[in-house]
Coordinates of C-alpha atoms and ligand atoms in Angstrom, one line a residue:
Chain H
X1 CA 98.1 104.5 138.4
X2 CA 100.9 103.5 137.0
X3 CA 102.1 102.6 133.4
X4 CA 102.3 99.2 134.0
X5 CA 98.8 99.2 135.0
X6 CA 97.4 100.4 132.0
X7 CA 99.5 98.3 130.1
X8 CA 98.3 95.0 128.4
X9 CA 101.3 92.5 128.6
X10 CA 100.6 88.9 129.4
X11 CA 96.8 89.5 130.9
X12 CA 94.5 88.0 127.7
X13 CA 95.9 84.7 126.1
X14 CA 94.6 82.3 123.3
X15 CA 92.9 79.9 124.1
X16 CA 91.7 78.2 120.7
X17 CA 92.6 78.0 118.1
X18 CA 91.2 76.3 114.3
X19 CA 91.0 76.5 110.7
X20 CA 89.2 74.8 107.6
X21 CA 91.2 72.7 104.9
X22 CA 92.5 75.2 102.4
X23 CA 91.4 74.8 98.1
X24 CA 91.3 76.6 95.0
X25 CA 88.0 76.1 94.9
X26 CA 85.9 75.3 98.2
X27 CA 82.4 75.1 97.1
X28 CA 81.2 76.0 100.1
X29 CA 80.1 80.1 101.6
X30 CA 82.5 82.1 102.8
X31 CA 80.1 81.9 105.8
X32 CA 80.2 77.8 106.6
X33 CA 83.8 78.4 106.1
X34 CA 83.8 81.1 108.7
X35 CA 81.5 78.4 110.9
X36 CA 83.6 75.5 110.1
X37 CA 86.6 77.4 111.6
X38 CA 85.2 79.4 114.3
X39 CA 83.3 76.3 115.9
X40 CA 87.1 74.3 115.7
X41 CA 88.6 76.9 117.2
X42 CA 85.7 77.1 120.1
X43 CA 86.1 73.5 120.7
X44 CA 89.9 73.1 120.5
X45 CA 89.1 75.7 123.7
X46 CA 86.8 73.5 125.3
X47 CA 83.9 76.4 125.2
X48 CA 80.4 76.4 124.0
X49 CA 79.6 78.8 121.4
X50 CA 77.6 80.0 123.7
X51 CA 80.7 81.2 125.8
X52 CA 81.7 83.4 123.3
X53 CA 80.4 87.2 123.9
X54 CA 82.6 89.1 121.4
X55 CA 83.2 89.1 117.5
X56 CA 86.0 91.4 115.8
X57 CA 86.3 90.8 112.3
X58 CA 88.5 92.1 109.3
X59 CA 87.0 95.4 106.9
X60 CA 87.2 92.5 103.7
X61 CA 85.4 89.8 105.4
X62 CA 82.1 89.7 103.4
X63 CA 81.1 87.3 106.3
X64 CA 79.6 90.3 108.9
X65 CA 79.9 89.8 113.2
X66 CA 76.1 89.0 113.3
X67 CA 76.4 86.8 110.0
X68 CA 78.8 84.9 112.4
X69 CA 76.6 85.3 115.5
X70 CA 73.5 84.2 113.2
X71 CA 75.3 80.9 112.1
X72 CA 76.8 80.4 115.9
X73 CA 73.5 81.3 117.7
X74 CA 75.4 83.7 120.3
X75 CA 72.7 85.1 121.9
X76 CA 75.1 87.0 124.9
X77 CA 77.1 88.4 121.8
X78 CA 77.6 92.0 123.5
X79 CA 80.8 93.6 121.6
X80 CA 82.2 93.4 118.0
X81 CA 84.7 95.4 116.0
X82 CA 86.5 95.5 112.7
X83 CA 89.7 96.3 111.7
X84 CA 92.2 96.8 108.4
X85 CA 92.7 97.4 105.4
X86 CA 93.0 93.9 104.4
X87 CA 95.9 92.2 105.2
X88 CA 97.0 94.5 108.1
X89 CA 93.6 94.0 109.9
X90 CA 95.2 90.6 112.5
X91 CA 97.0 92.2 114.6
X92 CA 94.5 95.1 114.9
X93 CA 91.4 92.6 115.4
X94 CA 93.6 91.2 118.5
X95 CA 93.9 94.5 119.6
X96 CA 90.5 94.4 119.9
X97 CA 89.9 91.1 121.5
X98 CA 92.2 92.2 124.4
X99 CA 91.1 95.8 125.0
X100 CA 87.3 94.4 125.0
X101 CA 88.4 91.7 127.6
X102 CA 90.5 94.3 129.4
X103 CA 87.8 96.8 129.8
X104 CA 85.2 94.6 131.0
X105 CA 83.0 94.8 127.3
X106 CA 83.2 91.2 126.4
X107 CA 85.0 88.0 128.1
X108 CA 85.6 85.4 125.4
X109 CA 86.3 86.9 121.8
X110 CA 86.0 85.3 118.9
X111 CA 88.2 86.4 116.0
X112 CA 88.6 85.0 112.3
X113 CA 88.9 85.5 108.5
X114 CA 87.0 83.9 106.0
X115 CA 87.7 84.0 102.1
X116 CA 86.8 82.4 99.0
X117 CA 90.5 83.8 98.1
X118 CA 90.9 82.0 94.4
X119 CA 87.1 80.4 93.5
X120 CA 85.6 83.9 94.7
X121 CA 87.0 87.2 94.9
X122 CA 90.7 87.3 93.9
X123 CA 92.3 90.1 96.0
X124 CA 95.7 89.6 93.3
X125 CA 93.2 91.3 90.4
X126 CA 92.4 94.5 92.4
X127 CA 89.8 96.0 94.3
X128 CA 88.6 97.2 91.8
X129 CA 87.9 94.6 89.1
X130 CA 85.1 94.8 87.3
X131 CA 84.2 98.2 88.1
X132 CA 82.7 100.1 85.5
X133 CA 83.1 103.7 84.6
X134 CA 85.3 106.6 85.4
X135 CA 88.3 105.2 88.4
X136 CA 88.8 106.9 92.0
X137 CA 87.6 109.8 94.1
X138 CA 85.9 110.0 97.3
X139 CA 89.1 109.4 99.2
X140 CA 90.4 106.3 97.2
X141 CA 93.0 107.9 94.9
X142 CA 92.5 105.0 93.1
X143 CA 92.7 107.8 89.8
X144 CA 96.1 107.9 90.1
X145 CA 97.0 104.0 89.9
X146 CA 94.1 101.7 88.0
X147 CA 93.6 103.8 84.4
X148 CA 97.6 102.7 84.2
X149 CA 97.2 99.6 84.8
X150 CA 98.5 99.6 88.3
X151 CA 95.4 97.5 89.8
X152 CA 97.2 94.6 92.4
X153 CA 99.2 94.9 95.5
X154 CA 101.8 92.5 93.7
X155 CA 102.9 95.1 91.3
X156 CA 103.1 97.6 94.4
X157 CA 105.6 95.2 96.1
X158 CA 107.6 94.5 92.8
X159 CA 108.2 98.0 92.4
X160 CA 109.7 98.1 96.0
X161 CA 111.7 95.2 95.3
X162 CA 113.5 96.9 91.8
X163 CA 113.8 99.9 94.3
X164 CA 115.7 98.0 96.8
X165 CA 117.3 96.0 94.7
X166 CA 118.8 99.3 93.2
X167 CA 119.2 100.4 96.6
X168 CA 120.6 97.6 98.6
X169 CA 121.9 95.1 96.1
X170 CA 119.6 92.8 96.9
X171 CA 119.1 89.6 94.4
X172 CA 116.6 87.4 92.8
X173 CA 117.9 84.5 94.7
X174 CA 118.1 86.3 97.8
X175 CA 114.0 86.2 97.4
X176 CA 114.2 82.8 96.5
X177 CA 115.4 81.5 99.6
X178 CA 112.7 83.3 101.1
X179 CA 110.2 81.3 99.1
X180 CA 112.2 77.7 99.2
X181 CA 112.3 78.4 103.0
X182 CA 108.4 78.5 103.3
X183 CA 108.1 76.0 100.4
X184 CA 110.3 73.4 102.8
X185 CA 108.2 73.8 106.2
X186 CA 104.7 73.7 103.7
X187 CA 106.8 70.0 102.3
X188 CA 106.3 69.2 106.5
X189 CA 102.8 70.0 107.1
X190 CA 100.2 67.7 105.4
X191 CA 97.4 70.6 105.6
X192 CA 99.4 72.8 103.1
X193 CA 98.8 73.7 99.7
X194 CA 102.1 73.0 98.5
X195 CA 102.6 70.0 101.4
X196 CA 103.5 67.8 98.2
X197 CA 105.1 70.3 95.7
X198 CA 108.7 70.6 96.3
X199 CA 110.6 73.8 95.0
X200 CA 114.6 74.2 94.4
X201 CA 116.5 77.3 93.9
X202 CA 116.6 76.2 89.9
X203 CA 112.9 75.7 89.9
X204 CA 112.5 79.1 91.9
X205 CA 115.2 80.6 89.0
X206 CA 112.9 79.1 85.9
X207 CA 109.5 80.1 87.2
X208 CA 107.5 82.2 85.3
X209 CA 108.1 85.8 85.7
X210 CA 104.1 87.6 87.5
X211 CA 105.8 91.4 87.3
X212 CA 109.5 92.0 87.4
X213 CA 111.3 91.3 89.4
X214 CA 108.7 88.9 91.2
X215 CA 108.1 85.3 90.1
X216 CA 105.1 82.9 90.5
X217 CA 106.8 81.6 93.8
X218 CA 107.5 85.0 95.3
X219 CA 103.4 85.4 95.4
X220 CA 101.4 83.8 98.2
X221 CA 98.6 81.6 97.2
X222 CA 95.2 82.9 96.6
X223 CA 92.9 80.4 98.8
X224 CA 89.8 79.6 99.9
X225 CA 89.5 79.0 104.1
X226 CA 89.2 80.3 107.5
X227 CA 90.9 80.5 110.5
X228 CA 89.8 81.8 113.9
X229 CA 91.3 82.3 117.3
X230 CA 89.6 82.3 120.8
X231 CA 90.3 84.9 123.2
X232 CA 90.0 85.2 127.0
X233 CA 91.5 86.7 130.0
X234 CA 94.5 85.0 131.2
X235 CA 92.8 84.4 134.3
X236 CA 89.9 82.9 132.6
X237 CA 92.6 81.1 130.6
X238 CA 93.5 78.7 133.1
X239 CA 89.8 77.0 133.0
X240 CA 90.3 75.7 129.2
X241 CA 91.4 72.6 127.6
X242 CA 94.6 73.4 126.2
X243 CA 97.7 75.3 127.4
X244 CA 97.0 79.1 127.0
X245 CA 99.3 81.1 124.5
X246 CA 99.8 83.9 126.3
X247 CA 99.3 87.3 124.2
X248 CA 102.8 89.7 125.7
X249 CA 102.3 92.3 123.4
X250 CA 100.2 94.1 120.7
X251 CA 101.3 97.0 118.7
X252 CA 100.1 98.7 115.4
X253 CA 101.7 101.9 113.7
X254 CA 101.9 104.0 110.7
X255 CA 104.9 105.8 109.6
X256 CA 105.9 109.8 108.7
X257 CA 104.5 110.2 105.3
X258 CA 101.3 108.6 106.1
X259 CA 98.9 107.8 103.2
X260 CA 95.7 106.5 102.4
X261 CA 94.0 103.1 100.4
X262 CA 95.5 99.7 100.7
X263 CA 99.1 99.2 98.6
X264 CA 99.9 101.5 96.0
X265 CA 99.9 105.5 97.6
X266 CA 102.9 103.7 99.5
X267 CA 104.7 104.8 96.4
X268 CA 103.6 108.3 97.4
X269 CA 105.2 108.3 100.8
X270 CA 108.3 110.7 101.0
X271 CA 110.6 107.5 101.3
X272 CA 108.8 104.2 100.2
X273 CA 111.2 101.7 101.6
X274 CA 110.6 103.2 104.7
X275 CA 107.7 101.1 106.3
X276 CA 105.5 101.3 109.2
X277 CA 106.9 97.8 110.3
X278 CA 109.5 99.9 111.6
X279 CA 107.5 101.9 114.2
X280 CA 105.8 99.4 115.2
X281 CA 108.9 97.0 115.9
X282 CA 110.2 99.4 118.2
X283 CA 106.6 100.0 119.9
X284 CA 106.2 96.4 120.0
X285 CA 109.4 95.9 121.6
X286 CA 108.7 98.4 124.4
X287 CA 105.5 97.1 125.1
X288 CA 106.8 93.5 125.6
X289 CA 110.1 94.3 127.7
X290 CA 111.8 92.3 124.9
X291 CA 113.8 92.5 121.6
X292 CA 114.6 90.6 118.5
X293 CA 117.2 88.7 120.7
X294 CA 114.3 87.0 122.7
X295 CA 112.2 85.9 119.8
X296 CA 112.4 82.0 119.2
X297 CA 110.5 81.8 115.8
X298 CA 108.6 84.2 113.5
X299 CA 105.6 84.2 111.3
X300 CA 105.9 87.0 109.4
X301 CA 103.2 88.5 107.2
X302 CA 104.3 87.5 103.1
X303 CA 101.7 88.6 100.8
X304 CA 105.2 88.6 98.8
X305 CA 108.8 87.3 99.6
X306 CA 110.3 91.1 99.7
X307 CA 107.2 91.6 102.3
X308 CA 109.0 89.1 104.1
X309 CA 112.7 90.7 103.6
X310 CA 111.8 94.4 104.4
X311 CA 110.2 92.9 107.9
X312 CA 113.8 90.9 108.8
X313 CA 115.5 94.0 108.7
X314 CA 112.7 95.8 110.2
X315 CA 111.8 93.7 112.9
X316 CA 115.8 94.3 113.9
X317 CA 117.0 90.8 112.6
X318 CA 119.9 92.3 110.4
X319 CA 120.6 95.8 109.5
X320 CA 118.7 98.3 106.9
X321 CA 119.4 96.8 103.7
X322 CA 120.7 93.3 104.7
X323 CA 117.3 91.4 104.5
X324 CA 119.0 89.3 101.5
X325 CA 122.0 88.1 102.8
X326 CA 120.1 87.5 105.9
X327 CA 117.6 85.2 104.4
X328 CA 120.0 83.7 102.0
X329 CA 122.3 83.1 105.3
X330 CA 120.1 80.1 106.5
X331 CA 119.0 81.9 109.3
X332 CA 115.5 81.7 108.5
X333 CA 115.0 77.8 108.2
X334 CA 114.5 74.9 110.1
X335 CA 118.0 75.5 113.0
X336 CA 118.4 78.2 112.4
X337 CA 118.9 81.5 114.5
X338 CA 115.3 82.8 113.5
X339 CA 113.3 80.5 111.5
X340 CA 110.2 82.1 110.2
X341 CA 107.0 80.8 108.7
X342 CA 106.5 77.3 109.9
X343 CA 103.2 76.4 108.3
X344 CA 104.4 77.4 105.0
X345 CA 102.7 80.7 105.3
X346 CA 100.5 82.6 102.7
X347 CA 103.2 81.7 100.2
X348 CA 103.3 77.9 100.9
X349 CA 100.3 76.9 103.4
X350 CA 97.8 79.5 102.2
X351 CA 97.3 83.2 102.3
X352 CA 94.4 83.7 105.0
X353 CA 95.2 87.2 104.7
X354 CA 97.0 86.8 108.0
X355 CA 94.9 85.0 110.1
X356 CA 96.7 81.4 110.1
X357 CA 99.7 83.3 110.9
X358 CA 98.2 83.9 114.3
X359 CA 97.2 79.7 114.4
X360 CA 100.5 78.7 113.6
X361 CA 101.9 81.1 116.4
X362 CA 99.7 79.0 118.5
X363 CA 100.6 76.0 117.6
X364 CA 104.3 77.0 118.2
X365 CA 103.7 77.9 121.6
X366 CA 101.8 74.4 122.5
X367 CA 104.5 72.5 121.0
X368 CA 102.3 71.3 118.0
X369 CA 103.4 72.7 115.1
X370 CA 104.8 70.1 111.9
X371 CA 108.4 72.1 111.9
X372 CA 108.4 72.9 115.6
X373 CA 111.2 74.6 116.9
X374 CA 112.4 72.8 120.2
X375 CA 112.2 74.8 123.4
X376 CA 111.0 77.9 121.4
X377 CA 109.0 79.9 124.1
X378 CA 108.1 83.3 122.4
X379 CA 106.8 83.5 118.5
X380 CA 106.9 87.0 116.5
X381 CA 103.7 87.6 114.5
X382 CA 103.1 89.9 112.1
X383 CA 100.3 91.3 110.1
X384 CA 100.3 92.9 106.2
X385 CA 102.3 95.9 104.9
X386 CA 102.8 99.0 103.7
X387 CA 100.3 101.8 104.2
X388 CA 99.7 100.9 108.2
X389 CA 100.5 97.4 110.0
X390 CA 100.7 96.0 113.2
X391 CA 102.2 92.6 115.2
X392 CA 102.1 91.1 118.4
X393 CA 104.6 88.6 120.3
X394 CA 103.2 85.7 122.0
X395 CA 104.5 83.6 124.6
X396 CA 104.4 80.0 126.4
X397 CA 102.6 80.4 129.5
X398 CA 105.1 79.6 132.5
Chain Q
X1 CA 86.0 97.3 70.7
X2 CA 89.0 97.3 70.7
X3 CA 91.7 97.0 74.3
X4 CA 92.0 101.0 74.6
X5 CA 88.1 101.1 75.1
X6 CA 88.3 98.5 78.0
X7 CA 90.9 100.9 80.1
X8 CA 89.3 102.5 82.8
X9 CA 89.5 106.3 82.7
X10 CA 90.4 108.4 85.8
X11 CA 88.0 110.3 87.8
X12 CA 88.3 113.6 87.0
X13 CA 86.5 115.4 89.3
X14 CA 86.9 115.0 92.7
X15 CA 86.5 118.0 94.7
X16 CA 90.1 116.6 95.8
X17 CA 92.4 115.2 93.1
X18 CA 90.1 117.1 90.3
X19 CA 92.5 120.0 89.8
X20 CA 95.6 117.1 88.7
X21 CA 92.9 116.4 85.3
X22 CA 92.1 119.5 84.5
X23 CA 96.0 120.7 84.8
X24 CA 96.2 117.6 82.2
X25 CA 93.3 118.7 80.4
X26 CA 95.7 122.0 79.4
X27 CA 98.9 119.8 78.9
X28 CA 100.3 120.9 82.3
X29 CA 101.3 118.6 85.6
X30 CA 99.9 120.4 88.9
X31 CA 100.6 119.4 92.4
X32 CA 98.4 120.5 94.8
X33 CA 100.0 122.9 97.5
X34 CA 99.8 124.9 100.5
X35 CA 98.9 128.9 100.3
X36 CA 100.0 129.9 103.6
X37 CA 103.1 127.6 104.1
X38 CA 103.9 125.7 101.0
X39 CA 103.8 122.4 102.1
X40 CA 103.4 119.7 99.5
X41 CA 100.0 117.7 99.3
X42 CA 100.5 114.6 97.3
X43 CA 98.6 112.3 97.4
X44 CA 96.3 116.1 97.1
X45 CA 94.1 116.6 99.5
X46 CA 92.6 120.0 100.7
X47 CA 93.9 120.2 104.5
X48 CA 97.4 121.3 104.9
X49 CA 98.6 119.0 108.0
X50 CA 101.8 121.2 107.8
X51 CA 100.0 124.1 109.2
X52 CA 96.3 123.5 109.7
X53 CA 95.5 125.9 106.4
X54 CA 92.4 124.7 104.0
X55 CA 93.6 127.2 101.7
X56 CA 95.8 125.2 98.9
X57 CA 96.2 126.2 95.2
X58 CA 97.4 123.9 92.2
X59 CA 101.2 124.6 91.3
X60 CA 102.4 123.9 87.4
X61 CA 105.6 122.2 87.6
X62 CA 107.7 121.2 84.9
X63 CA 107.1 118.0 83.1
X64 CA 110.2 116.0 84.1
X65 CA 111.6 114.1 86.2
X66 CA 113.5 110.6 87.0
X67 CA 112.6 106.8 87.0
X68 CA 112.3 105.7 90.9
X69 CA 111.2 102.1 90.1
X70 CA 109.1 100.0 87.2
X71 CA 107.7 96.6 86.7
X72 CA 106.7 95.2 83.5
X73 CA 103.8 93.3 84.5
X74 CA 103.7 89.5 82.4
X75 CA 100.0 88.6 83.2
X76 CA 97.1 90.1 82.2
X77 CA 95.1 91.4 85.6
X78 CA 92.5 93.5 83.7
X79 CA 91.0 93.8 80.3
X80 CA 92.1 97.0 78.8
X81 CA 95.8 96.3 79.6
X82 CA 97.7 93.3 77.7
X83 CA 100.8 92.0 78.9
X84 CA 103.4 92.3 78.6
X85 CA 103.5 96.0 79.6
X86 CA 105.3 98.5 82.0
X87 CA 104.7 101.1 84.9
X88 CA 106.9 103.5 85.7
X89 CA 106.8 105.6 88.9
X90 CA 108.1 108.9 88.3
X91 CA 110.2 111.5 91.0
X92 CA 109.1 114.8 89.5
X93 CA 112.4 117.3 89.3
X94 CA 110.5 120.1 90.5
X95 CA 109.2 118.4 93.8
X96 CA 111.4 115.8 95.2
X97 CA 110.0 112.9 97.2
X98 CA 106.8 113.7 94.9
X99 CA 105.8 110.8 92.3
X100 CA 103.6 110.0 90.0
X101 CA 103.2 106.7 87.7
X102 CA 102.9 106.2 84.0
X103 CA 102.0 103.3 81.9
X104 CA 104.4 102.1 79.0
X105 CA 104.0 99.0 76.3
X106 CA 105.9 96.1 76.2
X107 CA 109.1 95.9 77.5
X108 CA 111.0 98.5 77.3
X109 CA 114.8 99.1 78.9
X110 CA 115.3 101.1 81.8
X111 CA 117.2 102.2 85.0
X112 CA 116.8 103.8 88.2
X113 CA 117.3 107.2 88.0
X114 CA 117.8 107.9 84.3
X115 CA 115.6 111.1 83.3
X116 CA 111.9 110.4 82.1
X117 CA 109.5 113.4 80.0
X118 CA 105.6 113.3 80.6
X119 CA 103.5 113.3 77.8
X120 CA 100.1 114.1 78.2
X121 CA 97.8 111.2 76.1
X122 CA 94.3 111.7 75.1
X123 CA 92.3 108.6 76.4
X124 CA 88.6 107.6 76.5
X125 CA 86.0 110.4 76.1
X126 CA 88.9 112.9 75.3
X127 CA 90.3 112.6 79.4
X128 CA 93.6 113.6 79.5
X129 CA 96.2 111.7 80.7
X130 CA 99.9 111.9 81.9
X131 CA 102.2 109.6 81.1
X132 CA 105.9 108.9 80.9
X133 CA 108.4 108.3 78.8
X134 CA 112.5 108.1 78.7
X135 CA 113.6 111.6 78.0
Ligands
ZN1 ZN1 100.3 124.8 105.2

């Protein structure tokens, strides 16, 4: 057997794809929401529920595989998974899809997020909120980081931008085009948050400071929805409505100085600007046969806009340390040479923790996105930083 | 009650991390280490993946050490901790690459590198604390 054989590029695709409306405030479950999107994204296939014989789900979905298969009625369910922490679980729940598909466990997988983001749980307070009593143990270091008021990811990532800041010169408008950018394809597509709410480089300048050196626009928007994806072999891909999206490659990765929780030990790490988006570019790459020359469009994971930097120079789209004049460069908008995030993303569109990413790739690839980039036939996606992370590249079927 | 009372304390012991409190509970800062080959173990932990030891001890090392990054945080994200106010995350001098964080009020001015002191505050239920300040 060869390499190639064991390999996974271009043999699963998407085949549907959906999502909910996105709110501050839903008033609906987290699991009609999970329903709502999962049933779109089985139609917008052409399938039945009753096609679909595998679940994988994110570690922070309260919304469980058999609450899903319960609300569904999947009786032929026969494989389900999780992945994570958080954010970083998209990627990994694909992962999933296609080595359950590939190994001969499940034929049509059904993957989504679900999250009463801002009228339910707000992630940007903490894990821990409203815990009572002493902080941390069993594994969760959180001793170390809550009793000093360290509790959200955001002050994690502020920290790294002050660090690179110092390091690389980077600049508060730098980050700014970074959020204008995803505020300007959001102004494009009616389904966004922000569709209606324009944002300049002075408004970006006068916004109120969350934790220095980030801003109110340089966080993503606590929301509440769902998306879901459809998975099948490419083979099987052929059968269904719409033109598969074919899956190239898959890769996750840590990074030397591993450590554990969600956000903040990545200030532990021997080097913190070093991030595991780095190994798994290169793994990514490999696995695909291509490199950041062949990518058409990108829809990076931004939790934050320095989430967003780190990964451009990461992914190989500038050099270490020139993430700012790259995005200030124009190369990330609509014509230019890599424009990223054209939904709006979690900053713009709303933060799904990574799951409408993975839609909006889609929806590249078919040619139906509201900024679609002409003739753009592969589409970088990534999933959420620091501690471990992981991406895939997907592709236009020929 | 007053905002001190709603600040959640640390664990203290946890058969892991315990040893970092009850260094602080003496007015010392302990990293956890590695018998056999000295390896570092930060965040601690009881395995040495250096050499495959379990046998680690708790080093003193000296209370100083310089300013990596901060944020001064300008909403408040849990009771116990009113905006605006500061974390620093701390290199220690006697273990590069090893850092620890420390909570600071208000505002205050700062830059990378410049040296920082820990101090060791008493906090609810007489837990001991490190923090940091500009030396
Ligand atoms: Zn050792």
């Amino acid at each position: 057997m060869t390499t190639r054989d064991l390999d996974h590029r271009d043999r699963c695709a998407i085949v549907g794809a959906g999502r909910t409306d996105y709110s501050s405030r839903s008033g609906r479950s987290v699991l009609s929401l999970a329903t709502e999107a999962s049933l779109a994204a089985i139609a917008d296939a052409g399938l039945e529920p009753n096609d679909v014989d595998g679940i994988v789900r994110c570690d922070f979905d309260v919304v469980a595989h058999n609450d899903l298969a319960h609300a569904l009625n999947l009786p032929n369910l026969s494989y389900w998974g999780a992945s994570g922490p958080g954010g970083s679980a998209p990627s990994g729940m694909m992962a999933q899809a296609v080595g359950a598909i590939l190994s001969g466990q499940a034929t049509t997988v059904l993957v989504y997020r679900s999250m009463n983001g801002r009228s339910g749980f707000r992630l940007g307070k903490g894990r821990l909120q409203g815990q009572a009593g002493a902080i941390g143990g069993n594994g969760s270091y959180e001793e170390f980081f809550v009793p000093y008021g360290l509790v959200s990811p955001g002050q994690m990532w502020a920290m790294l931008a002050q660090r690179h800041m110092h390091t690389y010169g980077t600049t508060q408008e730098q980050l700014g085009h970074i959020a204008i950018t995803c505020r300007e394809r959001a102004n494009a597509n009616p389904n966004a948050q922000m569709a209606t709410r324009g944002l300049s480089l002075d408004d970006y300048l006068s916004s109120p400071i969350i934790s220095t050196p980030l801003r109110l626009p340089d966080y993503c928007l606590e929301t509440d929805g769902a998306c879901a994806v459809v998975v099948t072999s490419a083979a099987r891909s052929v059968d269904t409505d719409k033109p598969p999206v074919l899956i190239r490659a898959i890769a996750q990765g840590a990074v030397q100085g591993m450590q554990p929780g969600l956000a903040s030990p990545a200030l532990m790490r021997e080097d913190p600007l070093s991030l595991p988006s780095v190994t798994v570019a290169k793994r990514l790459y490999q696995r695909a046969g291509m490199g950041p020359e062949d990518i058409d469009v990108a829809q990076f994971y931004d939790c934050f806009t320095i989430t967003v930097l780190v990964q451009l120079e990461d992914y190989g789209f500038c050099q270490p340390g020139e993430g700012g004049p790259f995005a200030a460069s124009g190369a990330i908008g609509k014509g230019g040479s890599l424009p990223i995030n054209t939904s709006g993303g979690n900053l713009s569109d709303g933060y799904i923790h990574g799951m409408s990413h993975i839609v909006e790739g889609v929806l590249q690839m078919r040619g139906e996105s509201t900024s679609q980039v002409p003739d753009a036939e592969t589409c970088l996606v990534t999933s959420g930083l620091p501690i471990i992370t992981g991406a895939m590249i997907l592709r236009k079927a020929a | 009650m007053s905002e001190l009372d709603l600040r959640p304390v640390p664990c203290t012991d946890d058969p892991d991390t315990g040893g970092f409190w009850e260094a602080a509970a003496r007015g010392e800062l302990a990293i956890r280490v590695c018998s056999d080959c000295g390896q570092v173990l930060h965040l601690p932990k009881a395995y040495c993946h250096g050499c495959g030891s379990w046998n680690t001890a708790w080093q003193v090392v000296a209370p100083t050490g310089t300013l990596y990054s901060w944020t001064t945080t300008e909403r408040e994200l849990r009771p116990g901790f009113v905006p605006p106010y500061t974390i620093v995350c701390v290199e220690l001098d006697d273990a590069p690459g090893v850092r620890l964080v420390g909570y600071l009020d208000g505002r205050p001015q700062l830059e990378s590198g410049m040296p920082m002191s820990a101090t060791f505050e008493v906090a609810q239920g007489g837990v001991v604390i490190p923090q940091w300040q500009p030396a």
